[in-house]
mmCIF file of C-alpha atoms in Angstrom:
data_model
loop_
_atom_site.group_PDB
_atom_site.id
_atom_site.type_symbol
_atom_site.label_atom_id
_atom_site.label_comp_id
_atom_site.label_asym_id
_atom_site.label_seq_id
_atom_site.Cartn_x
_atom_site.Cartn_y
_atom_site.Cartn_z
ATOM 1 C CA MET A 1 -96.703 -62.027 -64.611
ATOM 2 C CA SER A 2 -96.160 -63.845 -61.318
ATOM 3 C CA VAL A 3 -95.584 -62.049 -58.023
ATOM 4 C CA THR A 4 -92.172 -63.714 -57.867
ATOM 5 C CA VAL A 5 -91.090 -62.108 -61.130
ATOM 6 C CA ILE A 6 -92.411 -58.716 -59.977
ATOM 7 C CA ILE A 7 -90.391 -58.996 -56.740
ATOM 8 C CA ILE A 8 -87.299 -59.947 -58.746
ATOM 9 C CA ILE A 9 -87.697 -56.960 -61.075
ATOM 10 C CA ILE A 10 -88.228 -54.493 -58.218
ATOM 11 C CA THR A 11 -85.281 -55.895 -56.250
ATOM 12 C CA ALA A 12 -83.003 -55.885 -59.282
ATOM 13 C CA ILE A 13 -83.833 -52.262 -60.149
ATOM 14 C CA ILE A 14 -83.269 -50.992 -56.608
ATOM 15 C CA SER A 15 -80.097 -53.047 -56.143
ATOM 16 C CA ILE A 16 -78.548 -51.939 -59.450
ATOM 17 C CA ILE A 17 -79.325 -48.272 -58.761
ATOM 18 C CA ALA A 18 -77.766 -48.605 -55.296
ATOM 19 C CA PHE A 19 -74.569 -50.149 -56.716
ATOM 20 C CA ASP A 20 -73.491 -46.673 -57.848
ATOM 21 C CA ASN A 21 -75.386 -44.642 -55.286
ATOM 22 C CA THR A 22 -73.604 -44.805 -51.945
ATOM 23 C CA ARG A 23 -76.035 -42.392 -50.315
ATOM 24 C CA LEU A 24 -79.027 -44.546 -51.227
ATOM 25 C CA ARG A 25 -77.262 -47.688 -50.101
ATOM 26 C CA ASN A 26 -76.271 -46.207 -46.734
ATOM 27 C CA GLN A 27 -79.802 -44.938 -46.197
ATOM 28 C CA TYR A 28 -81.450 -48.344 -46.542
ATOM 29 C CA ILE A 29 -78.787 -50.891 -45.514
ATOM 30 C CA LEU A 30 -79.174 -52.829 -42.255
ATOM 31 C CA ASN A 31 -77.066 -51.087 -39.624
ATOM 32 C CA PRO A 32 -78.209 -52.170 -36.127
ATOM 33 C CA TYR A 33 -76.407 -49.282 -34.417
ATOM 34 C CA ILE A 34 -78.216 -46.662 -36.522
ATOM 35 C CA ILE A 35 -81.518 -48.528 -36.244
ATOM 36 C CA HIS A 36 -81.474 -48.304 -32.456
ATOM 37 C CA LYS A 37 -79.990 -44.820 -32.319
ATOM 38 C CA ASN A 38 -82.372 -43.203 -34.814
ATOM 39 C CA ASN A 39 -85.319 -45.630 -34.632
ATOM 40 C CA GLU A 40 -84.933 -46.449 -38.325
ATOM 41 C CA TRP A 41 -86.582 -49.879 -37.999
ATOM 42 C CA TRP A 42 -87.637 -49.949 -41.641
ATOM 43 C CA ARG A 43 -84.024 -50.837 -42.503
ATOM 44 C CA MET A 44 -84.837 -54.369 -41.372
ATOM 45 C CA LEU A 45 -86.970 -54.665 -44.517
ATOM 46 C CA SER A 46 -85.372 -52.203 -46.942
ATOM 47 C CA SER A 47 -81.991 -53.946 -46.680
ATOM 48 C CA GLY A 48 -83.594 -56.947 -48.368
ATOM 49 C CA PHE A 49 -83.850 -54.982 -51.605
ATOM 50 C CA LEU A 50 -80.122 -54.191 -51.700
ATOM 51 C CA HIS A 51 -77.246 -56.452 -52.735
ATOM 52 C CA ALA A 52 -73.474 -56.289 -52.542
ATOM 53 C CA ASP A 53 -72.834 -56.912 -56.261
ATOM 54 C CA TYR A 54 -74.248 -58.541 -59.386
ATOM 55 C CA ALA A 55 -73.217 -62.050 -58.298
ATOM 56 C CA HIS A 56 -74.984 -61.636 -54.942
ATOM 57 C CA LEU A 57 -78.072 -60.270 -56.678
ATOM 58 C CA PHE A 58 -78.117 -63.026 -59.292
ATOM 59 C CA PHE A 59 -77.743 -65.881 -56.819
ATOM 60 C CA ASN A 60 -80.585 -64.646 -54.588
ATOM 61 C CA MET A 61 -82.954 -63.795 -57.428
ATOM 62 C CA PHE A 62 -82.215 -66.992 -59.353
ATOM 63 C CA SER A 63 -82.994 -69.021 -56.222
ATOM 64 C CA LEU A 64 -86.183 -67.015 -55.716
ATOM 65 C CA TYR A 65 -87.188 -67.649 -59.331
ATOM 66 C CA LEU A 66 -86.577 -71.402 -59.059
ATOM 67 C CA PHE A 67 -88.675 -71.916 -55.925
ATOM 68 C CA GLY A 68 -90.912 -68.859 -55.689
ATOM 69 C CA GLN A 69 -93.212 -69.594 -58.584
ATOM 70 C CA GLY A 70 -93.746 -73.145 -57.367
ATOM 71 C CA LEU A 71 -94.619 -71.910 -53.878
ATOM 72 C CA GLU A 72 -96.963 -69.331 -55.381
ATOM 73 C CA ARG A 73 -98.869 -72.118 -57.126
ATOM 74 C CA TYR A 74 -99.096 -74.156 -53.922
ATOM 75 C CA PHE A 75 -100.442 -71.156 -52.025
ATOM 76 C CA LEU A 76 -103.037 -70.442 -54.699
ATOM 77 C CA MET A 77 -104.143 -74.091 -54.802
ATOM 78 C CA ARG A 78 -104.372 -74.444 -51.016
ATOM 79 C CA LEU A 79 -105.401 -70.941 -49.938
ATOM 80 C CA GLY A 80 -107.358 -69.699 -52.928
ATOM 81 C CA ASP A 81 -107.629 -65.952 -53.462
ATOM 82 C CA LYS A 82 -105.625 -65.290 -50.292
ATOM 83 C CA GLY A 83 -102.661 -67.209 -51.697
ATOM 84 C CA THR A 84 -100.969 -64.224 -53.298
ATOM 85 C CA PHE A 85 -101.309 -62.126 -50.145
ATOM 86 C CA TYR A 86 -99.862 -64.889 -47.982
ATOM 87 C CA TYR A 87 -96.977 -65.394 -50.391
ATOM 88 C CA ILE A 88 -96.011 -61.706 -50.297
ATOM 89 C CA LEU A 89 -96.391 -61.690 -46.507
ATOM 90 C CA LEU A 90 -94.163 -64.757 -46.182
ATOM 91 C CA TYR A 91 -91.406 -63.146 -48.247
ATOM 92 C CA LEU A 92 -91.428 -59.682 -46.688
ATOM 93 C CA LEU A 93 -91.714 -60.954 -43.125
ATOM 94 C CA GLY A 94 -88.989 -63.463 -43.940
ATOM 95 C CA ILE A 95 -86.578 -60.606 -44.592
ATOM 96 C CA ILE A 96 -87.540 -58.907 -41.331
ATOM 97 C CA VAL A 97 -87.490 -62.043 -39.162
ATOM 98 C CA ALA A 98 -84.112 -63.064 -40.592
ATOM 99 C CA ASN A 99 -82.671 -59.675 -39.563
ATOM 100 C CA ILE A 100 -83.989 -59.652 -35.986
ATOM 101 C CA SER A 101 -81.053 -61.547 -34.474
ATOM 102 C CA ASP A 102 -78.337 -59.297 -35.932
ATOM 103 C CA THR A 103 -80.380 -56.153 -35.310
ATOM 104 C CA PHE A 104 -80.242 -56.764 -31.574
ATOM 105 C CA SER A 105 -76.987 -58.685 -31.131
ATOM 106 C CA LYS A 106 -74.982 -56.164 -33.189
ATOM 107 C CA LYS A 107 -76.642 -52.978 -31.938
ATOM 108 C CA ASN A 108 -73.423 -51.708 -30.330
ATOM 109 C CA TYR A 109 -71.277 -52.210 -33.436
ATOM 110 C CA SER A 110 -71.506 -49.008 -35.477
ATOM 111 C CA GLY A 111 -69.499 -50.463 -38.360
ATOM 112 C CA TYR A 112 -71.688 -53.529 -38.869
ATOM 113 C CA ASN A 113 -73.774 -53.523 -42.056
ATOM 114 C CA ALA A 114 -75.806 -56.219 -43.765
ATOM 115 C CA LEU A 115 -77.859 -56.410 -46.932
ATOM 116 C CA GLY A 116 -79.501 -58.896 -49.251
ATOM 117 C CA ALA A 117 -82.728 -60.840 -49.715
ATOM 118 C CA SER A 118 -81.342 -64.104 -48.332
ATOM 119 C CA GLY A 119 -83.781 -64.199 -45.420
ATOM 120 C CA GLY A 120 -86.814 -63.845 -47.655
ATOM 121 C CA VAL A 121 -85.423 -66.274 -50.219
ATOM 122 C CA SER A 122 -84.695 -68.870 -47.519
ATOM 123 C CA SER A 123 -88.285 -68.487 -46.321
ATOM 124 C CA VAL A 124 -89.566 -69.195 -49.807
ATOM 125 C CA VAL A 125 -87.255 -72.187 -50.340
ATOM 126 C CA PHE A 126 -88.304 -73.809 -47.064
ATOM 127 C CA GLY A 127 -91.950 -72.981 -47.680
ATOM 128 C CA TYR A 128 -91.596 -74.883 -50.955
ATOM 129 C CA ILE A 129 -89.923 -77.815 -49.175
ATOM 130 C CA MET A 130 -92.897 -78.101 -46.824
ATOM 131 C CA PHE A 131 -95.220 -78.622 -49.784
ATOM 132 C CA ASN A 132 -92.829 -80.778 -51.804
ATOM 133 C CA PRO A 133 -90.401 -82.531 -49.427
ATOM 134 C CA THR A 134 -89.429 -85.261 -51.891
ATOM 135 C CA ALA A 135 -88.341 -82.935 -54.692
ATOM 136 C CA LYS A 136 -84.679 -83.326 -55.611
ATOM 137 C CA MET A 137 -82.375 -80.479 -54.603
ATOM 138 C CA GLY A 138 -78.666 -79.701 -54.639
ATOM 139 C CA VAL A 139 -76.113 -76.922 -54.542
ATOM 140 C CA PHE A 140 -73.072 -76.524 -56.782
ATOM 141 C CA PRO A 141 -71.143 -78.751 -57.332
ATOM 142 C CA ILE A 142 -73.720 -81.278 -56.038
ATOM 143 C CA PRO A 143 -76.458 -81.894 -58.655
ATOM 144 C CA PRO A 144 -80.130 -81.986 -57.587
ATOM 145 C CA ILE A 145 -80.120 -85.550 -56.225
ATOM 146 C CA ILE A 146 -80.868 -85.012 -52.523
ATOM 147 C CA PRO A 147 -84.499 -85.169 -51.313
ATOM 148 C CA ALA A 148 -85.601 -81.644 -50.388
ATOM 149 C CA TRP A 149 -86.357 -82.466 -46.744
ATOM 150 C CA ILE A 150 -82.863 -83.916 -46.222
ATOM 151 C CA PHE A 151 -81.301 -80.977 -48.052
ATOM 152 C CA GLY A 152 -83.250 -78.670 -45.739
ATOM 153 C CA LEU A 153 -81.918 -80.359 -42.611
ATOM 154 C CA LEU A 154 -78.344 -80.193 -43.927
ATOM 155 C CA TYR A 155 -78.823 -76.531 -44.845
ATOM 156 C CA LEU A 156 -80.065 -75.671 -41.356
ATOM 157 C CA ALA A 157 -77.202 -77.539 -39.687
ATOM 158 C CA TYR A 158 -74.642 -75.848 -41.952
ATOM 159 C CA SER A 159 -76.116 -72.369 -41.443
ATOM 160 C CA ARG A 160 -76.189 -72.847 -37.681
ATOM 161 C CA PHE A 161 -72.604 -74.079 -37.597
ATOM 162 C CA MET A 162 -71.301 -71.271 -39.807
ATOM 163 C CA SER A 163 -73.188 -68.580 -37.890
ATOM 164 C CA GLU A 164 -71.434 -69.681 -34.690
ATOM 165 C CA LYS A 165 -67.963 -70.012 -36.235
ATOM 166 C CA GLN A 166 -68.167 -66.863 -38.430
ATOM 167 C CA TYR A 167 -65.588 -68.079 -40.921
ATOM 168 C CA ASP A 168 -66.820 -65.693 -43.646
ATOM 169 C CA ASN A 169 -68.892 -62.545 -44.221
ATOM 170 C CA ILE A 170 -72.037 -64.369 -45.298
ATOM 171 C CA GLY A 171 -75.159 -63.800 -43.191
ATOM 172 C CA HIS A 172 -75.670 -67.404 -42.113
ATOM 173 C CA THR A 173 -77.803 -66.302 -39.169
ATOM 174 C CA ALA A 174 -80.248 -64.655 -41.575
ATOM 175 C CA HIS A 175 -80.312 -67.811 -43.702
ATOM 176 C CA PHE A 176 -81.113 -69.948 -40.673
ATOM 177 C CA TRP A 177 -83.916 -67.814 -39.252
ATOM 178 C CA GLY A 178 -85.356 -67.105 -42.679
ATOM 179 C CA ALA A 179 -85.613 -70.848 -43.273
ATOM 180 C CA ILE A 180 -87.206 -71.476 -39.878
ATOM 181 C CA TRP A 181 -89.704 -68.695 -40.535
ATOM 182 C CA GLY A 182 -90.635 -70.266 -43.875
ATOM 183 C CA VAL A 183 -91.595 -73.500 -42.134
ATOM 184 C CA ILE A 184 -93.489 -71.785 -39.318
ATOM 185 C CA PHE A 185 -95.408 -69.472 -41.648
ATOM 186 C CA VAL A 186 -96.551 -72.232 -43.993
ATOM 187 C CA VAL A 187 -97.714 -74.428 -41.103
ATOM 188 C CA LEU A 188 -99.674 -71.528 -39.596
ATOM 189 C CA ALA A 189 -101.162 -70.468 -42.926
ATOM 190 C CA TYR A 190 -102.085 -74.005 -43.987
ATOM 191 C CA PRO A 191 -102.010 -76.459 -41.012
ATOM 192 C CA PRO A 192 -102.746 -79.614 -43.116
ATOM 193 C CA VAL A 193 -99.329 -79.181 -44.769
ATOM 194 C CA MET A 194 -97.664 -80.840 -41.769
ATOM 195 C CA GLN A 195 -99.505 -84.124 -42.286
ATOM 196 C CA GLU A 196 -99.034 -83.882 -46.050
ATOM 197 C CA PHE A 197 -95.303 -83.326 -45.477
ATOM 198 C CA ILE A 198 -95.017 -86.465 -43.323
ATOM 199 C CA ASP A 199 -97.149 -88.588 -45.651
ATOM 200 C CA LYS A 200 -95.082 -87.671 -48.708
ATOM 201 C CA ILE A 201 -91.822 -88.542 -46.971
ATOM 202 C CA ILE A 202 -93.198 -91.901 -45.758
ATOM 203 C CA SER A 203 -94.556 -92.676 -49.243
ATOM 204 C CA SER A 204 -91.142 -91.995 -50.777
ATOM 205 C CA PHE A 205 -89.732 -95.011 -48.887
ATOM 206 C CA HIS A 206 -92.291 -97.410 -50.375
#
C-alpha cells in the first residue's frame, strides 16, 4: 500500500469522525486567534486532516490520489530509500506552510476558521509538475489538454488573484503557498530536477 493511500485513509477517517463531532472539529481546526492566544500551534497541521463535508474531502483526496502516487515513484527513483521520508515531509510541511499566512494575518479575528488538506495537496501536485511538466492537465469542465507547467502558472495566477479579491470562502492563499512550497521543496530535495524540468519543456516544442 502506498503512502498516498495511507494518508488518504487516515484523513478520511478523521474527517468523517469530525463531521459529527463538533468538539473534535473545534479542537483541531485552524483558528489563528486561538493559536496565538493559547499557543496551540499544532492546529496549523491538524487542520489539514479535517474537511468541511464529503465533497470537500473527496475533491482533495481524489486529487492527492491522482498525483501523489506518481510523485512517490519519482521520489523513490531519484532519492532512493529516502524518497518515502521526503514525500511525507513534503506533504505535512505543505499543510503547515500553506497555513502560515492566514495564521498571522488573521490572528485578531476570533471567528476565522479554516480546514482542509488543500495546502498539502497543492504541494504534491506542483511537486509532480516539476518532475513531469509536459503531462496533460485540466480542471472541470476543461479536459486534461493543457501542459502541466502552463496549468501550474495559470493555477498560481488564479489563486493569487482570488486570494486578493476574496470572492468566496475557499482558501486560495493556502493553495498558492502550498503550490510554491511544492516547487521549492522538490528543488531543494533533488536539485537536478530544475534542469530536467527545463529540458523537458524545451523538448516538447521539437
